[in-house]
Coordinates of C-alpha atoms in Angstrom, one line a residue:
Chain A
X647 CA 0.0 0.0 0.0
X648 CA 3.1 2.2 1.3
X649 CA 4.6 1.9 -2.4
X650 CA 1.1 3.1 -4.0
X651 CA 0.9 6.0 -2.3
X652 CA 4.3 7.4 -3.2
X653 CA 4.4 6.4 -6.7
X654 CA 1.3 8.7 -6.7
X655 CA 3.1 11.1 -5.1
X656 CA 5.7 11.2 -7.2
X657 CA 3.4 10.8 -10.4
X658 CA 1.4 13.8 -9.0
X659 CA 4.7 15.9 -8.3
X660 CA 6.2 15.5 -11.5
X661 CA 3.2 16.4 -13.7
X662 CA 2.4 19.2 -11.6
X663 CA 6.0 20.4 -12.1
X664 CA 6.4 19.8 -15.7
X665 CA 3.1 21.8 -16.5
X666 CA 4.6 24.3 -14.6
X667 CA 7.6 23.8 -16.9
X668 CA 5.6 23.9 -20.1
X669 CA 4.7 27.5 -19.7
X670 CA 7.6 28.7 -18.1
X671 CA 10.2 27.3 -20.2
X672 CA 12.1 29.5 -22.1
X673 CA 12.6 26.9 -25.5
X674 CA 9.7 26.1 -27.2
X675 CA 10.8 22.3 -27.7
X676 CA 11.8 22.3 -24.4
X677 CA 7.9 23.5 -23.4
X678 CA 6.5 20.2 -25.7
X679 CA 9.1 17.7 -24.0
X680 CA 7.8 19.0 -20.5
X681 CA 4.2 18.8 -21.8
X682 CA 5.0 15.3 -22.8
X683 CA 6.5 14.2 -19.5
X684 CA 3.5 15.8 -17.7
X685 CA 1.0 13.2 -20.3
X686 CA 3.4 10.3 -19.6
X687 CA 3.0 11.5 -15.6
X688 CA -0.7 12.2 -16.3
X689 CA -1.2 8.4 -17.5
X690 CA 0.9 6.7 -14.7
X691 CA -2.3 8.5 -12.1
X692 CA -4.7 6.8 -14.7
X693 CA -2.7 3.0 -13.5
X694 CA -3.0 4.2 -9.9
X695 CA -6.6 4.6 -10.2
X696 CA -7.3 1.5 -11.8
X697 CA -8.5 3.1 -15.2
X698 CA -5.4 1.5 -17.0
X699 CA -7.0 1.5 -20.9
X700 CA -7.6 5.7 -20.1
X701 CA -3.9 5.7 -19.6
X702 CA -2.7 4.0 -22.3
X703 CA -5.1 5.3 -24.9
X704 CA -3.5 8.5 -23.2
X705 CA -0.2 7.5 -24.3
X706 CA -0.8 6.0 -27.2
X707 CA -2.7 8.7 -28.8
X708 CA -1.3 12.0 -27.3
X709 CA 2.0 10.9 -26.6
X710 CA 2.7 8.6 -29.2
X711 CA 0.8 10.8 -31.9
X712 CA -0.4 14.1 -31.2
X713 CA 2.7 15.2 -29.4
X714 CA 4.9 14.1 -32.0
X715 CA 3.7 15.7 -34.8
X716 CA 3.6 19.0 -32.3
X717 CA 7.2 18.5 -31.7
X718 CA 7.8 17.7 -35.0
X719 CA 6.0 22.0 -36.2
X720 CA 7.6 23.5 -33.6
X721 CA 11.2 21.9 -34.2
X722 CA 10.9 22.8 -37.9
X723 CA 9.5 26.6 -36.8
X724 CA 11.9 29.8 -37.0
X725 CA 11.0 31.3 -33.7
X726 CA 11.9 34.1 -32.2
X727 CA 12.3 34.1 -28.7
X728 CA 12.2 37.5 -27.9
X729 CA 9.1 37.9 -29.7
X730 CA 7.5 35.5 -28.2
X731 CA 7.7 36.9 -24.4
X732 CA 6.2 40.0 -25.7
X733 CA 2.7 39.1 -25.7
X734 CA 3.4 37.8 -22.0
X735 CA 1.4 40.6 -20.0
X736 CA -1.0 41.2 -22.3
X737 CA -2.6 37.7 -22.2
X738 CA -1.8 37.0 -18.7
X739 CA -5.3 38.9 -17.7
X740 CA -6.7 36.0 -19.7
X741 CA -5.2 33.3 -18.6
X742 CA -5.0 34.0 -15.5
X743 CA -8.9 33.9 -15.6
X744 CA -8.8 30.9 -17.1
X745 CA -6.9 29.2 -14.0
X746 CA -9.0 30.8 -11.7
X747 CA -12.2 29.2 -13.0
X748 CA -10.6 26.3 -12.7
X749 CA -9.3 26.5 -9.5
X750 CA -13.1 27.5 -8.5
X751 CA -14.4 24.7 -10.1
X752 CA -12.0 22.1 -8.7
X753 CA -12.7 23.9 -5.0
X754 CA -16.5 23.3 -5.6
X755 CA -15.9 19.3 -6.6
X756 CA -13.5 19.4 -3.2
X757 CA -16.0 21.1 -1.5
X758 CA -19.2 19.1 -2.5
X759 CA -17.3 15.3 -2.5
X760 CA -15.2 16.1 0.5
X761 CA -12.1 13.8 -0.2
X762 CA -10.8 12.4 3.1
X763 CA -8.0 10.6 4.2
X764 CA -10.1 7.6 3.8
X765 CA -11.4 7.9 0.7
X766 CA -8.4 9.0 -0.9
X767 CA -7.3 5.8 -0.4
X768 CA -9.9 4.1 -2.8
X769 CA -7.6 5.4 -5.5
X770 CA -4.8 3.9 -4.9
X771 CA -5.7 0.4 -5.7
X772 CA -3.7 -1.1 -8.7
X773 CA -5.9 -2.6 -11.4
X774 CA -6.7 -6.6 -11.0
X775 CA -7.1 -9.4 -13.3
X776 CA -10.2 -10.8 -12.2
X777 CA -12.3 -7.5 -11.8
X778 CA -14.2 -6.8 -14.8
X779 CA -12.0 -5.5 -17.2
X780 CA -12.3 -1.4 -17.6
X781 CA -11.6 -1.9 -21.7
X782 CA -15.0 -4.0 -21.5
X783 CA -17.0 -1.7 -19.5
X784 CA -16.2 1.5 -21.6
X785 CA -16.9 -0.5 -24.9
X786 CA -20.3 -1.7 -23.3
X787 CA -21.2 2.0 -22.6
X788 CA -19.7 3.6 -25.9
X789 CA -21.3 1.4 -28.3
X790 CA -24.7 1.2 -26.5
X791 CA -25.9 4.1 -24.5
X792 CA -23.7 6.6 -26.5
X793 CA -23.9 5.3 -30.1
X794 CA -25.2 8.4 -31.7
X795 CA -22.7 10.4 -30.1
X796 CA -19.8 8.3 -30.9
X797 CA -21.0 8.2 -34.3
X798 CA -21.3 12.1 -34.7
X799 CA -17.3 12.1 -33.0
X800 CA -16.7 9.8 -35.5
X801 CA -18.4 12.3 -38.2
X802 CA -17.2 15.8 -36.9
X803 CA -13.4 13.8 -36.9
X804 CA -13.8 12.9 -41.0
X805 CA -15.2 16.2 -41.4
X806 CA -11.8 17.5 -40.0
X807 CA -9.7 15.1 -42.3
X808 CA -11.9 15.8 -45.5
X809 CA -11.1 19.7 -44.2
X810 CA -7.7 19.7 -44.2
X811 CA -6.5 17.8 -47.0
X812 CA -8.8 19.9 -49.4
X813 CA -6.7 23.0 -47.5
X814 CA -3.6 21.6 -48.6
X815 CA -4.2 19.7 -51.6
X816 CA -3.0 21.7 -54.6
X817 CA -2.2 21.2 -58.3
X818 CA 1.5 21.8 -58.4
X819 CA 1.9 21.6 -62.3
X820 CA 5.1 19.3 -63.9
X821 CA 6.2 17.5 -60.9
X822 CA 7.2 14.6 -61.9
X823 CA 5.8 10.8 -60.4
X824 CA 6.8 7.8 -60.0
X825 CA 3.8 5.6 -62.3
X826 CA 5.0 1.6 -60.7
X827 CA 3.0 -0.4 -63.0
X828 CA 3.8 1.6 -66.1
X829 CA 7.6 0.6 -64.6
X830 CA 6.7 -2.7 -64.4
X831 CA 5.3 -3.3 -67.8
X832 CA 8.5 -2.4 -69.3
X833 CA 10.5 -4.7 -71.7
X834 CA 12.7 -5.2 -73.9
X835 CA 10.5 -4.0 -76.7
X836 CA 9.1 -0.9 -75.7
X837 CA 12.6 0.4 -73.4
X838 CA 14.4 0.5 -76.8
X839 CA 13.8 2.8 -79.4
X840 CA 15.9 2.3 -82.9
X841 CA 16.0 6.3 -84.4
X842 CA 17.8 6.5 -88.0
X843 CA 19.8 9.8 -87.8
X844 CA 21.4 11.7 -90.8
X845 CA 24.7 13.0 -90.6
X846 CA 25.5 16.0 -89.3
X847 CA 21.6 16.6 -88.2
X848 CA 20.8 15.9 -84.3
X849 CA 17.7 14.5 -83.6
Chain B
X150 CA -2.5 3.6 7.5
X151 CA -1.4 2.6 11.1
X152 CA 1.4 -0.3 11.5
X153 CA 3.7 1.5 8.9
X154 CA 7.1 -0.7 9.3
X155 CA 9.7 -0.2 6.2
X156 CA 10.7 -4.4 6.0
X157 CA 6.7 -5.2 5.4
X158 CA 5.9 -2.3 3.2
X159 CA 8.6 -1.5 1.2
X160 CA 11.6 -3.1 1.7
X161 CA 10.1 -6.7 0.7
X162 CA 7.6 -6.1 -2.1
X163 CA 9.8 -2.9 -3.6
X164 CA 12.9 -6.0 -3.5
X165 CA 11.0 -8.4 -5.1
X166 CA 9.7 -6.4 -8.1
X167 CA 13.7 -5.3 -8.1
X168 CA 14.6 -8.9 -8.6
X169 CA 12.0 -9.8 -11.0
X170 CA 12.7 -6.8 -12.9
X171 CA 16.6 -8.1 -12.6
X172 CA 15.9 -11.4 -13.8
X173 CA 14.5 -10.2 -17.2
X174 CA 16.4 -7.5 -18.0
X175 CA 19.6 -9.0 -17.4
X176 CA 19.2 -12.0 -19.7
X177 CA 17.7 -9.7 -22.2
X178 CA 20.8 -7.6 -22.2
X179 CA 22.9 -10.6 -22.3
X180 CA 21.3 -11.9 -25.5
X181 CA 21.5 -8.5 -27.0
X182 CA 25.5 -8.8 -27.1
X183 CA 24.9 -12.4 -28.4
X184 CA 22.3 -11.0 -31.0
X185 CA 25.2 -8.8 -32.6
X186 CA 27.6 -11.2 -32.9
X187 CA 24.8 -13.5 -34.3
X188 CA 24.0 -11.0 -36.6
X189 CA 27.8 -10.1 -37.5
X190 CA 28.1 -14.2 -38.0
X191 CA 25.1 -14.5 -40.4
X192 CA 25.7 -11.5 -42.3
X193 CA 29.3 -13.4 -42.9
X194 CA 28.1 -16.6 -43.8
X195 CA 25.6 -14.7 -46.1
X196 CA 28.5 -12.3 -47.7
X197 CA 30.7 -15.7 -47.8
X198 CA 33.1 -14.1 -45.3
X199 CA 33.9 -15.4 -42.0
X200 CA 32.9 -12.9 -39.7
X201 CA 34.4 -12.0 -36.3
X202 CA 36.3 -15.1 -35.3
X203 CA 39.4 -13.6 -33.2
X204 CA 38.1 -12.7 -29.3
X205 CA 37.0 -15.6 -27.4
X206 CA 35.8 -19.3 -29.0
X207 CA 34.6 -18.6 -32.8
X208 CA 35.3 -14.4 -31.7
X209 CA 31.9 -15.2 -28.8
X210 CA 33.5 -12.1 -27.1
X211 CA 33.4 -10.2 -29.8
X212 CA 30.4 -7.7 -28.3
X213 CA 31.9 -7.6 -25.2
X214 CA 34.9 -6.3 -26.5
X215 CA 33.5 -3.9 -28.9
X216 CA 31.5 -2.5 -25.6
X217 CA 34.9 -2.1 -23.6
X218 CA 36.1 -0.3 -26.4
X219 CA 33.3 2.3 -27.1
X220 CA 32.9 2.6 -23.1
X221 CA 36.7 3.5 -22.5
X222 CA 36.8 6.1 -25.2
X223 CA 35.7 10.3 -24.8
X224 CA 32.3 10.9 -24.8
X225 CA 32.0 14.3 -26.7
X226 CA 29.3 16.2 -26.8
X227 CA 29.5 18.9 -29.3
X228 CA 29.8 22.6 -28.4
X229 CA 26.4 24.1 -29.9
X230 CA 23.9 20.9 -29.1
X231 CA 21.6 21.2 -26.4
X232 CA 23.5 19.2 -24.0
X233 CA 20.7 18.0 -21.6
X234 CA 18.6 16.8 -24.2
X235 CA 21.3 15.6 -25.9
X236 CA 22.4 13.4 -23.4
X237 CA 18.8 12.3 -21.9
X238 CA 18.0 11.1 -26.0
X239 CA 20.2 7.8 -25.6
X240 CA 19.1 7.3 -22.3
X241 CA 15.4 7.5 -23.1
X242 CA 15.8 5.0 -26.1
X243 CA 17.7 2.8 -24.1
X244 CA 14.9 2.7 -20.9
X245 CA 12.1 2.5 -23.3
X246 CA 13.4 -0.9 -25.1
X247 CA 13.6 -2.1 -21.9
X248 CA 10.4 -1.1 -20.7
X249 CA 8.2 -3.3 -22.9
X250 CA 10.0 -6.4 -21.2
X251 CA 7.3 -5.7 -17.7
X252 CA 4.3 -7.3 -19.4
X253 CA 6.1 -10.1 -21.6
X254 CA 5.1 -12.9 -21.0
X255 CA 7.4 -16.0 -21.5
X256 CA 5.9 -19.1 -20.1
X257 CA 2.7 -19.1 -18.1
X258 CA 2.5 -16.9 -15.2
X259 CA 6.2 -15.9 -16.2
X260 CA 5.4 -12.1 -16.3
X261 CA 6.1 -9.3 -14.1
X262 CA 3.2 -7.5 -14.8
X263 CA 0.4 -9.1 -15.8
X264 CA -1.8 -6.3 -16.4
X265 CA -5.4 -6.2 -18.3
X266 CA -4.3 -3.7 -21.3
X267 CA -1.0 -5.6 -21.7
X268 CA -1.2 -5.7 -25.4
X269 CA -2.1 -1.7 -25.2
X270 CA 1.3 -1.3 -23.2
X271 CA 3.4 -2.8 -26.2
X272 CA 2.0 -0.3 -28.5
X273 CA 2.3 2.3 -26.5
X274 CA 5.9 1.7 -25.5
X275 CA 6.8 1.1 -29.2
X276 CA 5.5 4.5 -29.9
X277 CA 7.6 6.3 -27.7
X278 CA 10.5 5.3 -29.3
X279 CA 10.4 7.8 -31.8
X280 CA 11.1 10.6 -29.4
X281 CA 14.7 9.3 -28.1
X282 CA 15.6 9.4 -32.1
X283 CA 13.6 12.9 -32.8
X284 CA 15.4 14.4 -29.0
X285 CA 19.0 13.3 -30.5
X286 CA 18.5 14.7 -33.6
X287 CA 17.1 18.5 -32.7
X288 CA 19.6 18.4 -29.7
X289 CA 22.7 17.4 -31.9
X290 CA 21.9 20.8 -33.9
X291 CA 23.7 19.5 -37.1
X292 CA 22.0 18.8 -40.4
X293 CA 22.3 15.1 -40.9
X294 CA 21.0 14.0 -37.4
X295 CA 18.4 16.4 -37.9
X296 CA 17.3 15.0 -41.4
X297 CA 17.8 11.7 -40.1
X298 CA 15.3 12.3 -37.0
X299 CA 13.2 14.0 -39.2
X300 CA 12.6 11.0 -40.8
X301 CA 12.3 8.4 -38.3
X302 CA 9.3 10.4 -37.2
X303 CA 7.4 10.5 -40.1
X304 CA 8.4 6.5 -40.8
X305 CA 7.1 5.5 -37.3
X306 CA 4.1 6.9 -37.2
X307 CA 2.7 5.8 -40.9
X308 CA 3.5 2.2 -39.8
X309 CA 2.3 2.4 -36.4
X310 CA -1.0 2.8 -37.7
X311 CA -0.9 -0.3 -39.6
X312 CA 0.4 -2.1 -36.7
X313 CA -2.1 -0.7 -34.5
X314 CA -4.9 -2.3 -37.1
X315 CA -3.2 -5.7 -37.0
X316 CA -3.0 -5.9 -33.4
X317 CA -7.2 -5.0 -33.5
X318 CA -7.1 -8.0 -35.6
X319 CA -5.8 -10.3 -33.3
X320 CA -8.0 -8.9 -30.6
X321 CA -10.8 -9.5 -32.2
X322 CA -10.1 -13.2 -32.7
X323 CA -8.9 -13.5 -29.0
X324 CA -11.4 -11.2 -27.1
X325 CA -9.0 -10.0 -24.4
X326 CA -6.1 -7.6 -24.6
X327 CA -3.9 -9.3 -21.9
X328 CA -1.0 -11.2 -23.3
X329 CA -1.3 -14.3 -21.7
X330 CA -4.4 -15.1 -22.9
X331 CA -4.1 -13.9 -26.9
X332 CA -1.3 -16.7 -26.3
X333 CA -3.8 -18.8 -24.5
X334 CA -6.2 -18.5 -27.4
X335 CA -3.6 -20.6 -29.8
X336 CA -3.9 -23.3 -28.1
X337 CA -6.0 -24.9 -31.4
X338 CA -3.8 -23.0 -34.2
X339 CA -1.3 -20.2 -34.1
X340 CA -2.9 -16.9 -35.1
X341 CA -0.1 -16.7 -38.1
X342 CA -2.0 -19.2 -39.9
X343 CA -5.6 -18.1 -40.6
X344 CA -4.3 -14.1 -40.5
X345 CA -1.1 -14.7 -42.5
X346 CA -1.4 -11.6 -44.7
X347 CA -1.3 -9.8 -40.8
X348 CA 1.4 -11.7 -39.8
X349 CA 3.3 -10.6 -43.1
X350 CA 2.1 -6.7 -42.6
X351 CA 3.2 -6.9 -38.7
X352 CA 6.8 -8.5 -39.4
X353 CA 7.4 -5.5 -42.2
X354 CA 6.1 -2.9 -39.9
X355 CA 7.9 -4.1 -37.1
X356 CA 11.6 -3.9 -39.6
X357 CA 9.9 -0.3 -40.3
X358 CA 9.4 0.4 -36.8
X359 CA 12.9 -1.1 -35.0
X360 CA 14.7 1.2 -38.0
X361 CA 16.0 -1.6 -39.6
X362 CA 17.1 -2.4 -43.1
X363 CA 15.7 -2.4 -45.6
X364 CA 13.8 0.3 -43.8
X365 CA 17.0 2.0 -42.1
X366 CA 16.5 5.5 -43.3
X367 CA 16.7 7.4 -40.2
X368 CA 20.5 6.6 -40.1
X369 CA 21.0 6.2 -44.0
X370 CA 24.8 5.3 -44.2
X371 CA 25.2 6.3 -48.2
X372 CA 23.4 10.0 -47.5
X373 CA 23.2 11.1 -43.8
X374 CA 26.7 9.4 -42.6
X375 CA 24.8 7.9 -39.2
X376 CA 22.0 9.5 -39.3
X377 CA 20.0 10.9 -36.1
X378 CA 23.2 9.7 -33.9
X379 CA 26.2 11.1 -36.1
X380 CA 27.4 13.2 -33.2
X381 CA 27.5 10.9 -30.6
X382 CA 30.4 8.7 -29.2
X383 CA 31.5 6.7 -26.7
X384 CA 28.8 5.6 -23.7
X385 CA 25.6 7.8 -25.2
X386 CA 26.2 5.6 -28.9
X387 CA 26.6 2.0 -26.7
X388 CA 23.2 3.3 -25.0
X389 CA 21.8 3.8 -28.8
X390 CA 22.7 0.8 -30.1
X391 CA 22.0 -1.4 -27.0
X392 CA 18.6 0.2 -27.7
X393 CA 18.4 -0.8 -31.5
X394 CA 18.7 -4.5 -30.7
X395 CA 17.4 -4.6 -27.3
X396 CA 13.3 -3.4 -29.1
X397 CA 14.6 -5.4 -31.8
X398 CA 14.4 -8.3 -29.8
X399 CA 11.2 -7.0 -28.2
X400 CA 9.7 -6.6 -31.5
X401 CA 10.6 -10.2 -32.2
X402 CA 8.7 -11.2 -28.5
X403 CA 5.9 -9.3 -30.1
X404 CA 5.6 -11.1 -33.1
X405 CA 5.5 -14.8 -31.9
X406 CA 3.3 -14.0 -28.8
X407 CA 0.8 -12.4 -31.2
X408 CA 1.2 -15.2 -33.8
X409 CA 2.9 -17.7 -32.9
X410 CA 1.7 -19.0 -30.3
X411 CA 4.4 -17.4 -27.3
X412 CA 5.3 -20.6 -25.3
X413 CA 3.1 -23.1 -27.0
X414 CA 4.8 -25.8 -28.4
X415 CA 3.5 -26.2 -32.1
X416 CA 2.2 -29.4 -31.7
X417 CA 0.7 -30.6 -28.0
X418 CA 2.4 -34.2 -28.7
X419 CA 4.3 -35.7 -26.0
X420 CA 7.6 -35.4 -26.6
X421 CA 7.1 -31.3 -27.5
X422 CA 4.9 -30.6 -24.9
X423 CA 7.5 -32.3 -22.6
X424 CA 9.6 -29.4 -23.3
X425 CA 9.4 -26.2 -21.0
X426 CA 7.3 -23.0 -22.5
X427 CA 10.2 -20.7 -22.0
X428 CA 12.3 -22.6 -24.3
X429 CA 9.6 -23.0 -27.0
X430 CA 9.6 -18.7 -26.9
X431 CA 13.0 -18.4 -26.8
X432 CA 13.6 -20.5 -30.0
X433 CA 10.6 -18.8 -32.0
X434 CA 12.0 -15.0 -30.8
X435 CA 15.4 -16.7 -32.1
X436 CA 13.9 -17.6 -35.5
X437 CA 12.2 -14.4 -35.7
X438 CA 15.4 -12.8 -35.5
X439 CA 16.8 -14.7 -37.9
X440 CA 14.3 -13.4 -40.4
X441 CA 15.7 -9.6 -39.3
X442 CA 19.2 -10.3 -40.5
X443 CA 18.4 -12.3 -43.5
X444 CA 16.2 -9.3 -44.7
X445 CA 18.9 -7.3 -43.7
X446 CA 21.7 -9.6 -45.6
X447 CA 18.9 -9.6 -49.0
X448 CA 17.0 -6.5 -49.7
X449 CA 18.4 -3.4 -50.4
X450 CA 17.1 0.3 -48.7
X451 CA 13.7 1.7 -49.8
X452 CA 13.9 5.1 -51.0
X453 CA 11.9 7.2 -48.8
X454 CA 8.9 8.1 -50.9
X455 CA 8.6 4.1 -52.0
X456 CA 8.8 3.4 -47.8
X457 CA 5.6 6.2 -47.5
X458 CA 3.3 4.9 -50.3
X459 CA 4.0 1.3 -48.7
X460 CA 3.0 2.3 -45.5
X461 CA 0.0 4.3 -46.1
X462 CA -1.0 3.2 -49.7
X463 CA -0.6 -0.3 -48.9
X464 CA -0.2 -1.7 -46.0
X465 CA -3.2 0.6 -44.3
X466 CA -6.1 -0.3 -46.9
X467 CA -4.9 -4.1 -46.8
X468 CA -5.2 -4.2 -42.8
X469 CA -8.2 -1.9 -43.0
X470 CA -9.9 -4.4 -44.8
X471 CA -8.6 -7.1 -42.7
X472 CA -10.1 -5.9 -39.6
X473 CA -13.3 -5.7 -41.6
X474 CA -13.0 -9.0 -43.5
X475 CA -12.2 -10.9 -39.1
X476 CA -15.0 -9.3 -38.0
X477 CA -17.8 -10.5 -40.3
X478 CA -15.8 -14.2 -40.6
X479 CA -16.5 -14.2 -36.7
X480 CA -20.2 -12.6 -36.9
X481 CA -21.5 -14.6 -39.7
X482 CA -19.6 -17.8 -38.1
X483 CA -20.8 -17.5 -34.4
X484 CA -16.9 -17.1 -33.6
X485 CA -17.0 -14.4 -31.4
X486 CA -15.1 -14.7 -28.7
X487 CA -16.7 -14.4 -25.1
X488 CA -19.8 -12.9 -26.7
X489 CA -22.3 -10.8 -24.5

């Protein structure tokens, strides 16, 4: 039980400290490897709670996807530092009302739920074989009670796709392509072609 | 949380998940130094040359001498990188091949972690190893590593996807996505018969995905020098290459647990069955590596753009409609496993 409780703490410690990082870092690649860290830590309190296919659909999609394409823009970007602290103060009134209706909102659950010592320890209970499996349960409830919705995810999410690919498709004129069956179909007969020349003409 | 004493709660199960964790990785390291010279010895025998023949028996030290002499020499790291990254790259590559290695499992209940989502952990861990590769090559802050990273990112994510749709494959046919019981569910016929074209898909994906030939572009001898790790030396490229082989071997583990039965022997006769389960996996991972250094000792390197349209022109429409064409065989059938 001992172990549990400070693998959450150290779970919970590190992702609060590397969202810290993420916005106070001054590198912008630096900011996406703290925010990865802080998914990986994010995930790891997923385990804890027993909700182990949340945390690795967690890292499998953000971590393993999302993030790395976001690394992958911002490593390619030209950015200029300086110019990027100089918006600092005048979004901070917005942000900083952003944190504070969250803070409100998280007081509220606190408030309402009152998490004691006791119940916090109903969280840290590592996931068992022979419970019902979590994977089960959410695929019970997703496809079932919330069909239509998953369907109109699944709709709004090839909406997206059709989106962008129409944004970036383009005709880019004589580029030229690589045709593999008109390679294949090559022989002997049509590779080589005979051309009589005169003398003293070029082709 | 009264009675808190340090032997009962701590010290005795934080030592045993120390030793099992032990047990595994050190064998696992050990046959990585075996799996080089294995590969040097075939690639030989392939190339009609001898191979590495002078350290030990037949040159059997061979690895552990090549590992002495990268460890002894300076490990520079170059003036304009970005030296933390830099050095946490190798490390990260290195921890994450190891990490898969918690939920293998190589006989039954011969796992450290049996967990529910095992499968889901593989994947998951296998995509992470993009970033040590991407981290070397943006810390390095030289053109080659940075092409080469460049690279390896776009190559592992197109053929994670097709991964990811052969692995829903299996599920579907097994029902569960703990390891020991997709092995479990071969007991009548190993997965790599009925969902051969999967098995084929998966083993290319996996070369794709481990960065190895013919798939190696990410560190492209003939145009990026070394690719993402060109600027590295010493301990940092042992920790690289350790790495390489160590999810290469992984990979491998992947393979025959998801089709080839993990420990089953292939035919429950007596004198096979007589044989211990962890000996069965270890000569199917063996044969599966095999299979990586032939390829590499055959095919040549894609080019890049043929490696893209085989990933997602190919390889993702023929697993696509693999997933589709398993799940109505097992509807129209009355196969579904542990239906509602």
């Amino acid at each position: 039980m001992y172990l549990y409780s400070i693998t959450f703490y150290i779970f919970s410690l590190v992702a609060v400290l590397s969202a810290l990082m993420v916005i106070s870092a001054r590198n912008p690649v630096h900011s996406v490897l703290f925010l990865i860290l802080s998914f990986v830590n994010a995930s790891g309190l997923f385990v804890l709670l027993g909700a182990e296919f949340l945390a690795m659909i967690l890292v499998v999609v953000y971590v393993g996807a999302v993030a790395v394409l976001f690394l992958f823009v911002v490593m390619m970007l030209d950015i200029n530092f300086v110019k990027l602290r100089e918006g600092f103060l005048q979004y901070l009134p917005f942000g900083a009302l952003l944190g504070i209706v969250l803070i409100v909102e998280l007081g509220i659950l606190f408030l309402t739920k009152s998490f004691s010592e006791n119940s916090l320890s109903q969280f840290v209970q590592s996931p068992q074989i022979n419970e019902v499996e979590n994977t089960k349960l959410i695929g019970q409830v997703l496809y079932t009670d919330y069909f239509y919705l998953f369907q109109i995810s699944g709709l709004i999410l090839l909406v997206a796709m059709v989106g962008s690919i129409t944004l970036t498709l383009r005709d880019r004129g004589q580029v030229k392509r690589q045709n593999i069956s008109s390679q294949n179909f090559i022989d002997a007969k049509n590779a080589i072609e005979k051309k009589k020349i005169k003398l003293g003409e070029g082709i | 949380m009264n009675n808190f004493s340090y032997l009962n709660d701590l010290i005795i199960p934080g030592g045993i998940i120390i030793a099992q964790i032990m047990a595994v990785l050190m064998p696992v390291l050990i046959s990585v130094a075996f799996l080089v010279y294995a590969e040097r010895k075939v690639l030989a025998l392939i190339q009609l040359r001898r191979g590495p023949n002078v350290v030990g028996p037949f040159g059997i030290l061979q690895s552990f001498a090549d590992a002495l002499k990268l460890l002894t020499k300076e490990n520079i790291v170059p003036a304009n990188s970005n030296k933390i990254v830099f050095l946490l790259a190798p490390i990260i590559t290195m921890v994450l091949s190891l990490a898969g290695w918690a939920v293998i499992p190589f006989s039954p209940n011969w796992v450290i972690a049996d967990i529910n989502v095992g499968i889901m952990y593989l994947f998951a861990v296998s995509s992470l190893g993009v970033y040590g590769i991407i981290m070397a090559g943006w810390a390095s802050n030289s053109q080659y590593p940075f092409l080469g990273a460049l690279r390896s990112a776009a190559q592992m994510v197109s053929y994670e996807v097709s991964i990811g749709f052969v692995i829903i494959t299996v599920l579907l046919c097994v029902g569960s996505l703990n390891l020991s019981k997709i092995v479990e569910a071969q007991e009548t016929v190993w997965f790599a018969i009925p969902l051969l074209p999967m098995f084929v898909v998966f083993f290319i994906s996996a070369l794709a995905e481990t960065n190895r030939l013919p798939f190696d572009l990410p560190e492209d001898e003939s145009t990026l020098v070394a690719g993402f790790f060109t600027e590295y030396s010493s301990a940092s490229f042992v920790l690289f290459f350790l790495g390489e082989y160590a999810s290469m071997i992984l990979m491998s583990s992947m393979t025959v647990i998801l089709f080839m039965g993990g420990w089953l022997p292939p035919f429950d006769i007596f004198p096979l069955n007589a044989i211990p389960g962890v000996i069965w996996f270890v000569i199917k991972v063996i044969f599966i590596l095999f299979l990586f250094i032939w390829v590499r000792g055959t095919f040549p390197r894609y080019r890049y753009d043929q490696l893209m349209r085989l990933g997602w022109k190919i390889f993702l429409p023929l697993s696509l409609l693999w997933v589709v064409l398993t799940a109505g065989f097992l509807i129209v059938f009355d196969m579904v496993p542990n239906s509602l």
